[in-house]
């Protein structure tokens, strides 16, 4: 069954008048957690799906966020960069497979003492099978992430100046039961 394209858009904003906690560099390699008097975080998320042929779906989503320390006129640290996912899925009866790219743009909107983040993209593949057993839906999934074994760092996986590389090519198995 072909359905018309579906889309969502969600803009948001949050204004903190007190108790937004961030870190401040107080000495070499020493950070102190401190409150920001006024901070504002705003952005938008969107998604789209399109059944372009019988059993085939193209999909994408993206999110963008900015955060400002209004008290000091600087960017807030650890705000996610523009990021998203784009993919295609084919369903054949109870079986399905998908190929998708997950990505993030570089993050340059950081405080002067903050870590910046590079852009990255990875290619992922999954396949699965769904079945009903009584009142329970079972879904079995096998997947491989980072098919090209790209070496990259996720800006949101860093903490207090410590950054780690994300895993290279990796596989997983999942069993989901819904009732």
MMTF fields as JSON, N, C-alpha, C and O atoms, coordinates in Angstrom:
{
  "mmtfVersion": "1.0.0",
  "mmtfProducer": "UNKNOWN",
  "numBonds": 715,
  "numAtoms": 716,
  "numGroups": 179,
  "numChains": 1,
  "numModels": 1,
  "chainsPerModel": [1],
  "groupsPerChain": [179],
  "chainIdList": ["A"],
  "bondAtomList": [4, 2, 8, 6, 12, 10, 16, 14, 20, 18, 24, 22, 28, 26, 32, 30, 36, 34, 40, 38, 44, 42, 48, 46, 52, 50, 56, 54, 60, 58, 64, 62, 68, 66, 72, 70, 76, 74, 80, 78, 84, 82, 88, 86, 92, 90, 96, 94, 100, 98, 104, 102, 108, 106, 112, 110, 116, 114, 120, 118, 124, 122, 128, 126, 132, 130, 136, 134, 140, 138, 144, 142, 148, 146, 152, 150, 156, 154, 160, 158, 164, 162, 168, 166, 172, 170, 176, 174, 180, 178, 184, 182, 188, 186, 192, 190, 196, 194, 200, 198, 204, 202, 208, 206, 212, 210, 216, 214, 220, 218, 224, 222, 228, 226, 232, 230, 236, 234, 240, 238, 244, 242, 248, 246, 252, 250, 256, 254, 260, 258, 264, 262, 268, 266, 272, 270, 276, 274, 280, 278, 284, 282, 288, 286, 292, 290, 296, 294, 300, 298, 304, 302, 308, 306, 312, 310, 316, 314, 320, 318, 324, 322, 328, 326, 332, 330, 336, 334, 340, 338, 344, 342, 348, 346, 352, 350, 356, 354, 360, 358, 364, 362, 368, 366, 372, 370, 376, 374, 380, 378, 384, 382, 388, 386, 392, 390, 396, 394, 400, 398, 404, 402, 408, 406, 412, 410, 416, 414, 420, 418, 424, 422, 428, 426, 432, 430, 436, 434, 440, 438, 444, 442, 448, 446, 452, 450, 456, 454, 460, 458, 464, 462, 468, 466, 472, 470, 476, 474, 480, 478, 484, 482, 488, 486, 492, 490, 496, 494, 500, 498, 504, 502, 508, 506, 512, 510, 516, 514, 520, 518, 524, 522, 528, 526, 532, 530, 536, 534, 540, 538, 544, 542, 548, 546, 552, 550, 556, 554, 560, 558, 564, 562, 568, 566, 572, 570, 576, 574, 580, 578, 584, 582, 588, 586, 592, 590, 596, 594, 600, 598, 604, 602, 608, 606, 612, 610, 616, 614, 620, 618, 624, 622, 628, 626, 632, 630, 636, 634, 640, 638, 644, 642, 648, 646, 652, 650, 656, 654, 660, 658, 664, 662, 668, 666, 672, 670, 676, 674, 680, 678, 684, 682, 688, 686, 692, 690, 696, 694, 700, 698, 704, 702, 708, 706, 712, 710],
  "bondOrderList": [1, 1, 1, 1, 1, 1, 1, 1, 1, 1, 1, 1, 1, 1, 1, 1, 1, 1, 1, 1, 1, 1, 1, 1, 1, 1, 1, 1, 1, 1, 1, 1, 1, 1, 1, 1, 1, 1, 1, 1, 1, 1, 1, 1, 1, 1, 1, 1, 1, 1, 1, 1, 1, 1, 1, 1, 1, 1, 1, 1, 1, 1, 1, 1, 1, 1, 1, 1, 1, 1, 1, 1, 1, 1, 1, 1, 1, 1, 1, 1, 1, 1, 1, 1, 1, 1, 1, 1, 1, 1, 1, 1, 1, 1, 1, 1, 1, 1, 1, 1, 1, 1, 1, 1, 1, 1, 1, 1, 1, 1, 1, 1, 1, 1, 1, 1, 1, 1, 1, 1, 1, 1, 1, 1, 1, 1, 1, 1, 1, 1, 1, 1, 1, 1, 1, 1, 1, 1, 1, 1, 1, 1, 1, 1, 1, 1, 1, 1, 1, 1, 1, 1, 1, 1, 1, 1, 1, 1, 1, 1, 1, 1, 1, 1, 1, 1, 1, 1, 1, 1, 1, 1, 1, 1, 1, 1, 1, 1],
  "groupList": [{"groupName": "UNK", "atomNameList": ["N", "CA", "C", "O"], "elementList": ["N", "C", "C", "O"], "formalChargeList": [0, 0, 0, 0], "bondAtomList": [1, 0, 2, 1, 3, 2], "bondOrderList": [1, 1, 2], "singleLetterCode": "X", "chemCompType": "L-PEPTIDE LINKING"}],
  "groupTypeList": [0, 0, 0, 0, 0, 0, 0, 0, 0, 0, 0, 0, 0, 0, 0, 0, 0, 0, 0, 0, 0, 0, 0, 0, 0, 0, 0, 0, 0, 0, 0, 0, 0, 0, 0, 0, 0, 0, 0, 0, 0, 0, 0, 0, 0, 0, 0, 0, 0, 0, 0, 0, 0, 0, 0, 0, 0, 0, 0, 0, 0, 0, 0, 0, 0, 0, 0, 0, 0, 0, 0, 0, 0, 0, 0, 0, 0, 0, 0, 0, 0, 0, 0, 0, 0, 0, 0, 0, 0, 0, 0, 0, 0, 0, 0, 0, 0, 0, 0, 0, 0, 0, 0, 0, 0, 0, 0, 0, 0, 0, 0, 0, 0, 0, 0, 0, 0, 0, 0, 0, 0, 0, 0, 0, 0, 0, 0, 0, 0, 0, 0, 0, 0, 0, 0, 0, 0, 0, 0, 0, 0, 0, 0, 0, 0, 0, 0, 0, 0, 0, 0, 0, 0, 0, 0, 0, 0, 0, 0, 0, 0, 0, 0, 0, 0, 0, 0, 0, 0, 0, 0, 0, 0, 0, 0, 0, 0, 0, 0],
  "groupIdList": [1, 2, 3, 4, 5, 6, 7, 8, 9, 10, 11, 12, 13, 14, 15, 16, 17, 18, 19, 20, 21, 22, 23, 24, 25, 26, 27, 28, 29, 30, 31, 32, 33, 34, 35, 36, 37, 38, 39, 40, 41, 42, 43, 44, 45, 46, 47, 48, 49, 50, 51, 52, 53, 54, 55, 56, 57, 58, 59, 60, 61, 62, 63, 64, 65, 66, 67, 68, 69, 70, 71, 72, 73, 74, 75, 76, 77, 78, 79, 80, 81, 82, 83, 84, 85, 86, 87, 88, 89, 90, 91, 92, 93, 94, 95, 96, 97, 98, 99, 100, 101, 102, 103, 104, 105, 106, 107, 108, 109, 110, 111, 112, 113, 114, 115, 116, 117, 118, 119, 120, 121, 122, 123, 124, 125, 126, 127, 128, 129, 130, 131, 132, 133, 134, 135, 136, 137, 138, 139, 140, 141, 142, 143, 144, 145, 146, 147, 148, 149, 150, 151, 152, 153, 154, 155, 156, 157, 158, 159, 160, 161, 162, 163, 164, 165, 166, 167, 168, 169, 170, 171, 172, 173, 174, 175, 176, 177, 178, 179],
  "secStructList": [7, 7, 7, 7, 7, 3, 3, 3, 3, 3, 3, 3, 3, 3, 3, 3, 1, 1, 7, 3, 3, 3, 3, 3, 3, 3, 3, 6, 6, 3, 3, 3, 3, 3, 3, 3, 1, 7, 3, 3, 3, 3, 3, 3, 3, 3, 3, 3, 3, 3, 3, 3, 3, 6, 6, 3, 3, 3, 3, 3, 3, 3, 3, 3, 3, 3, 3, 3, 3, 6, 6, 6, 6, 3, 3, 7, 1, 1, 7, 7, 7, 1, 3, 3, 3, 3, 3, 3, 3, 3, 3, 3, 6, 6, 3, 3, 3, 3, 3, 3, 3, 3, 3, 3, 7, 7, 5, 7, 7, 1, 7, 6, 6, 1, 7, 7, 5, 7, 7, 3, 3, 3, 3, 3, 3, 3, 3, 3, 3, 3, 3, 3, 3, 6, 6, 3, 3, 3, 3, 3, 3, 3, 3, 3, 3, 7, 6, 6, 7, 7, 7, 7, 7, 7, 4, 4, 4, 7, 5, 6, 6, 5, 7, 7, 7, 7, 7, 7, 1, 3, 3, 3, 3, 3, 3, 3, 3, 3, 7],
  "xCoordList": [0.854, 0.0, 0.896, 1.709, 0.731, 1.497, 0.732, -0.459, 1.424, 0.837, 1.51, 2.623, 0.864, 1.51, 2.708, 2.771, 3.643, 4.778, 4.284, 3.271, 5.019, 4.696, 5.864, 7.023, 5.566, 6.626, 6.218, 5.034, 7.208, 6.997, 8.02, 9.104, 7.674, 8.589, 8.257, 7.102, 9.278, 9.069, 10.1, 11.234, 9.727, 10.626, 10.478, 9.413, 11.548, 11.469, 12.417, 13.385, 12.11, 12.989, 12.804, 11.705, 13.892, 13.864, 14.687, 15.828, 14.127, 14.826, 15.03, 14.066, 16.292, 16.63, 16.922, 17.819, 16.173, 16.425, 17.431, 18.037, 17.603, 18.591, 18.816, 18.042, 19.855, 20.165, 20.552, 20.463, 20.981, 21.589, 23.056, 23.762, 23.511, 24.873, 25.791, 25.475, 26.915, 27.946, 29.291, 29.355, 30.354, 31.68, 32.458, 32.221, 33.389, 34.212, 35.657, 35.966, 36.561, 37.984, 38.542, 38.571, 38.987, 39.483, 40.996, 41.581, 41.64, 43.097, 43.434, 42.536, 44.708, 45.115, 44.564, 44.844, 43.78, 43.162, 42.258, 42.007, 41.769, 40.861, 39.567, 39.577, 38.466, 37.159, 36.321, 36.395, 35.528, 34.602, 33.191, 32.927, 32.292, 30.902, 30.286, 30.476, 29.554, 29.011, 27.614, 27.288, 26.808, 25.478, 25.559, 26.35, 24.729, 24.583, 23.271, 22.249, 23.286, 22.066, 20.968, 19.825, 21.302, 20.305, 20.909, 21.965, 20.237, 20.678, 19.461, 18.338, 19.706, 18.622, 19.074, 20.164, 18.216, 18.461, 17.277, 16.122, 17.573, 16.494, 16.945, 18.14, 15.978, 16.299, 15.054, 13.934, 15.278, 14.163, 14.562, 15.737, 13.568, 13.739, 12.732, 11.62, 13.121, 12.196, 12.419, 13.5, 11.378, 11.488, 10.575, 9.588, 10.911, 10.102, 10.206, 11.269, 9.105, 9.055, 8.263, 7.304, 8.683, 8.0, 8.015, 9.084, 6.839, 6.704, 6.693, 5.634, 7.868, 7.987, 7.662, 7.496, 7.568, 7.158, 6.641, 6.888, 5.936, 5.391, 6.52, 7.445, 6.44, 7.439, 8.694, 9.573, 8.806, 9.999, 9.662, 8.661, 10.501, 10.331, 11.67, 12.686, 11.657, 12.81, 12.496, 11.353, 13.491, 13.243, 14.458, 15.582, 14.22, 15.295, 14.817, 13.62, 15.762, 15.465, 16.683, 17.799, 16.472, 17.561, 17.167, 15.986, 18.188, 17.96, 19.027, 20.195, 18.612, 19.53, 19.232, 18.073, 20.278, 20.13, 21.212, 22.354, 20.853, 21.827, 21.586, 20.452, 22.65, 22.531, 23.434, 24.616, 22.89, 23.658, 23.606, 22.56, 24.764, 24.875, 24.62, 25.526, 23.394, 23.017, 23.672, 23.825, 24.055, 24.713, 26.079, 26.438, 26.846, 28.211, 28.33, 29.409, 27.236, 27.269, 28.121, 28.774, 28.12, 28.929, 28.052, 26.916, 28.592, 27.896, 27.945, 28.904, 26.912, 26.92, 27.742, 27.72, 28.466, 29.216, 28.29, 27.201, 28.726, 28.057, 26.633, 25.74, 26.434, 25.173, 25.376, 26.359, 24.468, 24.622, 24.73, 24.03, 25.603, 25.662, 24.502, 23.777, 24.323, 23.338, 23.635, 24.76, 22.617, 22.855, 21.59, 20.499, 21.765, 20.604, 20.904, 21.955, 19.939, 20.003, 19.192, 18.138, 19.674, 18.933, 19.043, 20.12, 17.935, 17.987, 16.876, 15.973, 16.974, 15.966, 15.705, 16.625, 14.431, 14.038, 13.141, 12.264, 13.386, 12.512, 11.896, 12.599, 10.584, 9.851, 9.325, 8.706, 9.579, 9.126, 8.425, 9.061, 7.115, 6.386, 6.871, 6.894, 7.259, 7.735, 9.207, 9.692, 9.915, 11.325, 11.473, 10.618, 12.57, 12.892, 14.409, 15.118, 14.882, 16.283, 16.346, 15.454, 17.414, 17.585, 19.062, 19.932, 19.313, 20.65, 20.509, 19.652, 21.345, 21.193, 22.535, 23.503, 22.575, 23.747, 23.37, 22.405, 24.142, 23.992, 25.131, 26.258, 24.865, 25.877, 25.714, 24.668, 26.773, 26.726, 27.654, 28.73, 27.231, 28.061, 29.081, 28.98, 30.05, 31.032, 30.355, 29.37, 30.898, 30.358, 31.387, 32.413, 31.104, 31.994, 31.395, 32.084, 30.123, 29.471, 29.748, 28.871, 30.988, 31.415, 32.061, 32.502, 32.123, 32.845, 34.311, 34.811, 34.995, 36.395, 37.269, 38.25, 36.941, 37.732, 37.207, 37.736, 36.178, 35.534, 36.155, 36.87, 35.864, 36.316, 35.38, 34.161, 35.937, 35.145, 35.004, 35.805, 33.977, 33.746, 33.809, 33.327, 34.402, 34.479, 33.214, 32.483, 32.961, 31.829, 32.186, 33.359, 31.16, 31.371, 30.114, 29.026, 30.277, 29.145, 29.536, 30.676, 28.6, 28.824, 27.675, 26.574, 27.955, 26.984, 26.625, 27.514, 25.329, 24.844, 23.868, 23.179, 23.813, 22.882, 22.216, 22.846, 20.93, 20.18, 19.253, 18.845, 18.923, 17.887, 17.12, 17.663, 15.858, 15.065, 13.891, 13.548, 13.293, 12.136, 11.17, 11.586, 9.876, 8.837, 7.844, 7.506, 7.379, 6.333, 5.496, 5.957, 4.251, 3.337, 3.313, 3.281, 3.33, 3.203, 2.223, 2.593, 0.993, -0.045, -0.281, -0.559, -0.171, -0.369, 0.937, 0.938, 2.033, 3.345, 3.889, 3.797, 4.456, 5.154, 6.646, 7.18, 7.307, 8.743, 9.404, 8.961, 10.462, 11.229, 12.701, 13.277, 13.292, 14.694, 15.45, 15.051, 16.533, 17.299, 18.781, 19.326, 19.422, 20.874, 21.342, 20.738, 22.406, 22.873, 24.375, 25.062, 24.871, 26.288, 26.362, 25.798, 27.053, 27.24, 28.639, 29.581, 28.763, 30.034, 30.665, 31.799, 29.917, 30.366, 31.706, 32.443, 32.036, 33.293, 34.434, 35.545, 34.166, 35.178, 35.797, 37.001, 34.967, 35.441, 35.942, 35.373, 36.998, 37.526, 36.983, 37.263, 36.214, 35.602, 35.328, 35.332, 35.089, 34.712, 33.34, 33.065, 32.481, 31.169, 31.3, 31.649, 31.021, 31.15, 30.401, 30.874, 29.249, 28.441, 28.974, 28.449, 30.002, 30.572, 31.855, 32.626, 32.081, 33.25, 32.786, 31.635, 33.68, 33.322, 34.53, 35.578, 34.365, 35.4, 36.752, 37.785, 36.723, 37.966, 38.515, 39.544, 37.861, 38.322, 37.455, 36.232, 38.103, 37.371, 37.87, 39.066, 36.948, 37.276, 36.777, 35.783, 37.475, 37.029, 35.82, 35.729, 34.901, 33.749, 34.193, 35.229, 33.427, 33.815, 33.901, 33.155, 34.812, 34.891, 33.738, 32.694, 33.916, 32.863, 32.471, 33.335, 31.166, 30.686, 29.327, 28.569, 29.032, 27.781, 26.993, 27.553, 25.684, 24.837, 23.658, 23.296, 23.079, 21.844, 20.882, 21.292, 19.602, 18.598, 17.323, 16.92, 16.703, 15.414, 14.483, 14.717, 13.444, 12.489, 11.139, 10.636, 10.558, 9.24, 8.293, 8.552, 7.191, 6.2, 4.881, 4.514, 4.18, 2.882, 1.937, 0.789],
  "yCoordList": [-1.181, 0.0, 1.238, 1.437, 2.054, 3.292, 4.394, 4.6, 5.085, 6.202, 7.493, 7.452, 8.625, 9.893, 10.146, 9.585, 10.981, 11.313, 11.878, 12.576, 11.564, 12.037, 12.869, 12.533, 13.951, 14.818, 15.407, 15.585, 15.703, 16.393, 17.516, 17.438, 18.542, 19.634, 20.101, 20.397, 20.169, 20.574, 21.626, 21.28, 22.909, 23.938, 24.005, 23.703, 24.401, 24.501, 25.584, 25.954, 26.074, 27.017, 26.835, 26.556, 26.999, 26.9, 28.043, 28.248, 28.786, 29.885, 29.532, 29.319, 29.468, 29.19, 30.519, 31.25, 30.83, 32.055, 31.807, 32.75, 30.564, 30.222, 28.715, 27.971, 28.29, 26.874, 26.096, 24.868, 26.777, 26.042, 25.897, 26.893, 24.673, 24.427, 24.162, 23.355, 24.836, 24.638, 24.593, 24.66, 24.482, 24.442, 25.681, 26.273, 26.061, 27.232, 26.849, 26.257, 27.184, 26.903, 27.881, 29.086, 27.372, 28.244, 28.194, 29.098, 27.174, 27.046, 26.035, 25.433, 25.85, 24.888, 23.511, 22.981, 22.939, 21.615, 21.515, 20.414, 22.643, 22.619, 23.341, 24.509, 22.621, 23.187, 23.216, 22.306, 24.258, 24.383, 24.437, 25.176, 23.655, 23.696, 24.975, 25.298, 25.69, 26.977, 27.17, 26.585, 27.978, 28.298, 29.467, 30.392, 29.408, 30.515, 31.196, 30.527, 32.509, 33.213, 33.077, 32.776, 33.297, 33.192, 32.452, 32.829, 31.412, 30.646, 30.381, 30.264, 30.288, 29.995, 28.882, 28.932, 27.882, 26.777, 26.736, 26.744, 26.693, 26.639, 25.843, 25.674, 25.364, 24.596, 23.997, 24.436, 22.974, 22.314, 20.887, 20.584, 20.028, 18.649, 18.417, 18.944, 17.63, 17.314, 15.876, 15.316, 15.291, 13.946, 13.847, 14.576, 12.943, 12.722, 11.249, 10.643, 10.678, 9.306, 9.324, 10.081, 8.478, 8.411, 6.974, 6.401, 6.386, 5.049, 5.242, 5.438, 5.186, 5.533, 4.385, 4.606, 3.164, 1.996, 0.956, 1.062, -0.035, -1.077, -1.742, -2.301, -1.681, -2.294, -1.469, -1.902, -0.301, 0.539, 1.849, 2.492, 2.242, 3.502, 4.227, 3.647, 5.501, 6.382, 7.234, 7.652, 7.489, 8.258, 9.098, 8.787, 10.155, 11.033, 11.795, 12.015, 12.188, 13.084, 13.954, 13.59, 15.094, 16.014, 16.821, 17.033, 17.268, 18.094, 19.181, 18.944, 20.355, 21.487, 22.175, 22.431, 22.473, 23.133, 24.187, 23.982, 25.306, 26.311, 26.614, 26.568, 26.921, 27.28, 28.446, 28.436, 29.448, 30.65, 30.907, 30.79, 31.259, 31.776, 33.27, 34.028, 33.698, 35.1, 36.01, 37.208, 35.454, 36.245, 36.733, 37.891, 35.836, 36.164, 36.392, 36.73, 36.21, 36.425, 35.417, 35.766, 34.164, 33.116, 31.912, 31.812, 31.001, 29.753, 28.841, 28.877, 28.023, 26.997, 25.805, 25.485, 25.144, 23.952, 22.74, 22.715, 21.755, 20.455, 20.544, 19.831, 21.417, 21.473, 20.68, 20.892, 19.788, 18.902, 19.698, 20.696, 19.266, 19.919, 19.481, 18.548, 20.145, 19.74, 18.293, 17.957, 17.433, 16.006, 15.353, 15.919, 14.15, 13.469, 12.078, 11.495, 11.572, 10.219, 10.195, 10.826, 9.475, 9.297, 7.833, 7.245, 7.238, 5.816, 5.349, 6.1, 4.075, 3.409, 2.037, 1.382, 1.607, 0.325, -0.414, 0.173, -1.717, -2.557, -3.613, -4.268, -3.779, -4.803, -5.839, -5.501, -7.115, -8.233, -9.21, -10.094, -9.044, -9.861, -9.547, -8.382, -10.565, -10.379, -9.957, -9.526, -10.078, -9.698, -8.243, -7.694, -7.617, -6.262, -6.073, -6.806, -5.088, -4.676, -3.17, -2.582, -2.546, -1.105, -0.76, -1.455, 0.326, 0.889, 2.366, 3.046, 2.872, 4.262, 4.893, 4.206, 6.201, 6.983, 7.884, 8.644, 7.785, 8.658, 9.665, 9.289, 10.951, 11.979, 13.12, 13.274, 13.917, 15.149, 16.167, 15.818, 17.418, 18.507, 18.895, 18.475, 19.691, 20.132, 21.06, 21.728, 21.09, 21.966, 23.044, 22.783, 24.256, 25.389, 26.408, 27.34, 26.249, 27.17, 26.709, 26.18, 26.923, 26.512, 27.697, 28.638, 27.666, 28.732, 28.734, 27.724, 29.855, 29.957, 28.893, 28.457, 28.472, 27.434, 26.02, 25.04, 25.919, 24.625, 23.849, 24.397, 22.567, 21.675, 21.807, 21.863, 21.854, 21.891, 20.469, 19.595, 20.241, 18.902, 18.874, 19.795, 17.823, 17.644, 16.989, 16.34, 17.164, 16.49, 15.024, 14.658, 14.201, 12.774, 12.172, 12.736, 11.014, 10.25, 8.773, 8.429, 7.914, 6.467, 5.805, 6.349, 4.625, 3.844, 2.613, 1.883, 2.372, 1.254, 0.403, 0.916, -0.897, -1.807, -2.691, -3.092, -2.987, -3.85, -4.749, -4.414, -5.885, -6.74, -7.328, -7.472, -7.668, -8.182, -9.023, -9.078, -9.671, -10.533, -10.332, -10.351, -10.137, -9.947, -11.092, -11.589, -11.507, -12.521, -12.338, -11.797, -12.804, -12.782, -14.171, -15.178, -14.21, -15.459, -15.187, -14.607, -15.602, -15.266, -13.771, -13.196, -13.142, -11.699, -10.921, -9.697, -11.599, -10.963, -10.831, -11.763, -9.668, -9.461, -9.586, -8.908, -10.468, -10.674, -10.086, -10.328, -9.314, -8.785, -9.095, -8.697, -9.809, -10.182, -9.306, -9.198, -8.687, -7.781, -8.13, -8.405, -8.117, -8.208, -6.945, -6.521, -6.338, -5.099, -4.974, -5.611, -4.149, -3.793, -2.274, -1.661, -1.669, -0.226, 0.126, -0.651, 1.298, 1.816, 0.843, 0.398, 0.53, -0.432, -0.083, -0.981, 1.199, 1.612, 1.71, 2.101, 1.356, 1.376, 2.776, 2.907, 3.81, 5.192, 5.484, 5.004, 6.265, 6.701, 8.111, 9.032, 8.28, 9.58, 9.742, 8.777, 10.997, 11.324, 11.967, 12.838, 11.543, 12.137, 13.248, 12.988, 14.485, 15.637, 15.425, 15.85, 14.779, 14.59, 13.483, 13.289, 12.759, 11.7, 12.168, 11.348, 13.467, 13.999, 14.579, 14.995, 14.603, 15.112, 15.789, 15.173, 17.044, 17.795, 17.695, 17.497, 17.837, 17.86, 16.503, 16.434, 15.421, 14.08, 13.579, 13.508, 13.231, 12.743, 11.354, 11.069, 10.51, 9.156, 8.915, 9.502, 8.046, 7.64, 6.72, 5.954, 6.804, 5.905, 4.542, 4.444, 3.493, 2.156, 2.098, 2.782, 1.281, 1.019, 0.111, 0.119, -0.667, -1.564, -2.497, -3.065, -2.65, -3.5, -4.07, -3.475, -5.224, -5.919, -6.134, -6.145, -6.304, -6.551, -7.433, -7.545, -8.046, -8.823, -8.324, -8.023, -8.234, -7.702, -8.537, -8.949, -8.778, -9.463, -8.561, -8.322, -8.06, -7.145, -7.836, -8.389, -7.798, -8.365, -7.229, -6.474, -7.117, -6.089, -6.756, -7.793, -6.147, -6.676, -5.558, -5.804],
  "zCoordList": [0.0, 0.0, 0.0, 0.903, -1.018, -1.086, -0.371, -0.606, 0.49, 1.221, 0.764, 0.238, 0.954, 0.591, 1.52, 2.614, 1.093, 1.965, 3.293, 3.351, 4.352, 5.688, 6.21, 5.966, 6.926, 7.436, 8.771, 9.054, 9.582, 10.852, 10.962, 10.385, 11.694, 12.008, 13.408, 13.714, 14.269, 15.653, 16.04, 16.371, 16.004, 16.532, 18.058, 18.598, 18.741, 20.198, 20.706, 20.043, 21.89, 22.575, 24.075, 24.555, 24.796, 26.247, 26.811, 26.396, 27.745, 28.386, 29.844, 30.58, 30.263, 31.664, 32.349, 31.931, 33.389, 34.154, 35.283, 35.792, 35.666, 36.7, 36.671, 36.068, 37.311, 37.531, 36.279, 36.278, 35.204, 34.098, 34.466, 34.624, 34.602, 35.078, 33.896, 33.022, 33.874, 32.855, 33.561, 34.788, 32.797, 33.41, 33.01, 31.957, 33.868, 33.618, 33.875, 34.909, 32.935, 33.096, 34.118, 33.87, 35.271, 36.334, 36.477, 37.074, 35.952, 35.949, 34.857, 34.269, 34.588, 33.563, 33.92, 34.995, 33.012, 33.195, 34.422, 34.914, 34.918, 36.068, 35.685, 35.296, 35.804, 35.5, 36.764, 37.59, 36.912, 38.028, 37.456, 36.508, 38.034, 37.607, 38.179, 39.351, 37.342, 37.752, 37.157, 36.124, 37.804, 37.29, 36.32, 36.501, 35.294, 34.356, 34.712, 34.865, 34.844, 35.238, 34.186, 34.527, 32.896, 31.84, 30.652, 30.145, 30.222, 29.058, 28.18, 28.669, 26.864, 25.929, 24.99, 24.421, 24.84, 23.916, 22.956, 23.382, 21.653, 20.673, 19.452, 19.211, 18.695, 17.505, 16.884, 17.14, 16.054, 15.38, 15.022, 14.817, 14.954, 14.502, 13.384, 13.423, 12.392, 11.303, 10.875, 11.052, 10.309, 9.745, 8.532, 8.424, 7.625, 6.429, 6.044, 6.173, 5.574, 5.063, 3.762, 3.612, 2.825, 1.54, 1.047, 0.84, 0.856, 0.275, -1.24, -1.836, -1.861, -3.277, -4.221, -5.42, -3.706, -4.501, -3.51, -2.308, -4.006, -3.127, -2.343, -2.933, -1.007, -0.141, 0.092, 0.836, -0.518, -0.398, 0.316, 0.0, 1.279, 2.0, 2.066, 2.449, 1.689, 1.896, 3.122, 3.31, 3.947, 5.166, 5.521, 5.126, 6.263, 6.712, 7.946, 8.134, 8.769, 9.877, 10.123, 9.754, 10.742, 11.064, 12.289, 12.565, 13.02, 14.203, 14.274, 13.968, 14.675, 14.82, 16.142, 16.469, 16.9, 18.199, 18.362, 17.953, 18.957, 19.377, 20.84, 21.315, 21.547, 22.957, 23.283, 22.94, 23.942, 24.287, 25.786, 26.424, 26.326, 27.688, 27.558, 27.213, 27.832, 27.649, 28.682, 28.445, 29.814, 30.855, 30.386, 30.598, 29.741, 29.325, 27.816, 27.33, 27.07, 25.634, 24.88, 23.897, 25.337, 24.698, 24.365, 24.827, 23.558, 23.255, 24.469, 25.24, 24.638, 25.681, 25.2, 24.011, 26.1, 25.704, 25.57, 26.142, 24.822, 24.69, 24.151, 24.609, 23.184, 22.459, 21.165, 20.455, 20.865, 19.704, 18.405, 18.237, 17.479, 16.173, 15.29, 15.634, 14.163, 13.157, 12.788, 12.419, 12.889, 12.656, 12.105, 12.167, 11.566, 11.028, 10.511, 10.775, 9.765, 9.228, 7.947, 7.864, 6.951, 5.707, 5.315, 5.408, 4.877, 4.563, 3.655, 3.289, 3.304, 2.492, 3.113, 3.603, 3.086, 3.673, 2.683, 2.049, 2.569, 1.758, 2.66, 3.429, 2.564, 3.313, 2.336, 1.327, 2.647, 1.816, 2.756, 3.33, 2.909, 3.877, 5.281, 5.678, 6.04, 7.406, 7.455, 8.5, 6.33, 6.256, 5.847, 5.152, 6.283, 5.854, 5.91, 6.601, 5.178, 5.261, 5.049, 4.437, 5.561, 5.375, 5.26, 5.786, 4.563, 4.413, 4.738, 4.174, 5.644, 6.051, 6.37, 6.695, 6.272, 6.648, 7.812, 7.742, 8.875, 10.044, 9.979, 9.656, 10.279, 10.093, 11.088, 11.717, 11.216, 12.004, 11.352, 10.866, 11.345, 10.825, 11.893, 13.045, 11.501, 12.496, 13.5, 13.184, 14.709, 15.748, 16.044, 16.673, 15.585, 15.83, 16.787, 17.203, 17.143, 18.076, 19.506, 20.19, 19.935, 21.278, 21.979, 21.319, 23.311, 24.005, 23.566, 23.07, 23.746, 23.304, 23.953, 23.351, 25.149, 25.831, 25.53, 26.054, 24.695, 24.447, 23.301, 22.462, 23.291, 22.236, 21.041, 21.206, 19.862, 18.637, 18.111, 18.442, 17.285, 16.757, 15.241, 14.582, 14.683, 13.235, 12.713, 13.461, 11.425, 10.792, 10.553, 10.486, 10.427, 10.173, 9.571, 9.681, 8.932, 8.4, 8.398, 8.088, 8.74, 8.708, 7.953, 7.861, 7.417, 6.669, 7.49, 7.93, 7.702, 8.509, 7.691, 6.809, 7.988, 7.312, 8.366, 9.344, 8.15, 9.069, 8.279, 7.167, 8.854, 8.309, 9.481, 10.576, 9.252, 10.35, 9.892, 8.711, 10.865, 10.634, 11.788, 12.946, 11.494, 12.513, 12.464, 11.39, 13.633, 13.679, 14.936, 15.941, 14.851, 15.999, 16.612, 15.905, 17.941, 18.676, 19.812, 20.833, 19.633, 20.61, 20.586, 19.534, 21.745, 21.852, 21.714, 21.85, 21.449, 21.43, 20.015, 19.215, 19.712, 18.441, 18.736, 19.614, 17.982, 18.096, 16.86, 15.737, 17.067, 15.941, 16.185, 17.197, 15.242, 15.297, 14.297, 13.138, 14.743, 13.893, 13.945, 15.014, 12.792, 12.672, 11.978, 10.992, 12.474, 11.873, 11.891, 12.69, 11.004, 10.963, 10.897, 9.991, 11.851, 11.891, 11.389, 11.549, 10.787, 10.3, 9.298, 9.474, 8.257, 7.242, 6.607, 6.202, 6.512, 5.891, 6.896, 6.538, 8.16, 9.229, 9.381, 9.603, 9.259, 9.366, 10.779, 11.76, 10.872, 12.16, 12.417, 11.649, 13.487, 13.754, 15.244, 16.009, 15.632, 17.001, 16.985, 16.158, 17.893, 18.062, 19.097, 20.249, 18.693, 19.587, 20.899, 21.954, 20.849, 22.053, 22.964, 24.061, 22.531, 23.366, 24.056, 24.554, 24.085, 24.787, 26.114, 26.254, 27.074, 28.391, 29.02, 29.21, 29.333, 30.028, 29.333, 29.973, 28.011, 27.257, 26.865, 26.193, 27.263, 26.911, 25.76, 25.876, 24.645, 23.48, 23.107, 23.173, 22.719, 22.317, 20.905, 20.477, 20.184, 18.86, 19.013, 19.972, 18.062, 18.048, 17.525, 16.866, 17.807, 17.335, 15.812, 15.112, 15.313, 13.88, 13.493, 14.146, 12.445, 11.997, 13.142, 13.81, 13.365, 14.456, 14.096, 13.33, 14.656, 14.356, 15.64, 16.736, 15.486, 16.643, 16.259, 15.088, 17.26, 17.116, 18.178, 19.299, 17.832, 18.747, 18.647, 17.559, 19.78, 19.835, 20.624, 21.809, 19.998, 20.623, 20.727, 19.749, 21.919, 22.148, 22.521, 23.458, 21.776, 22.047, 22.424, 21.872, 23.369, 23.786, 24.094, 24.464]
}
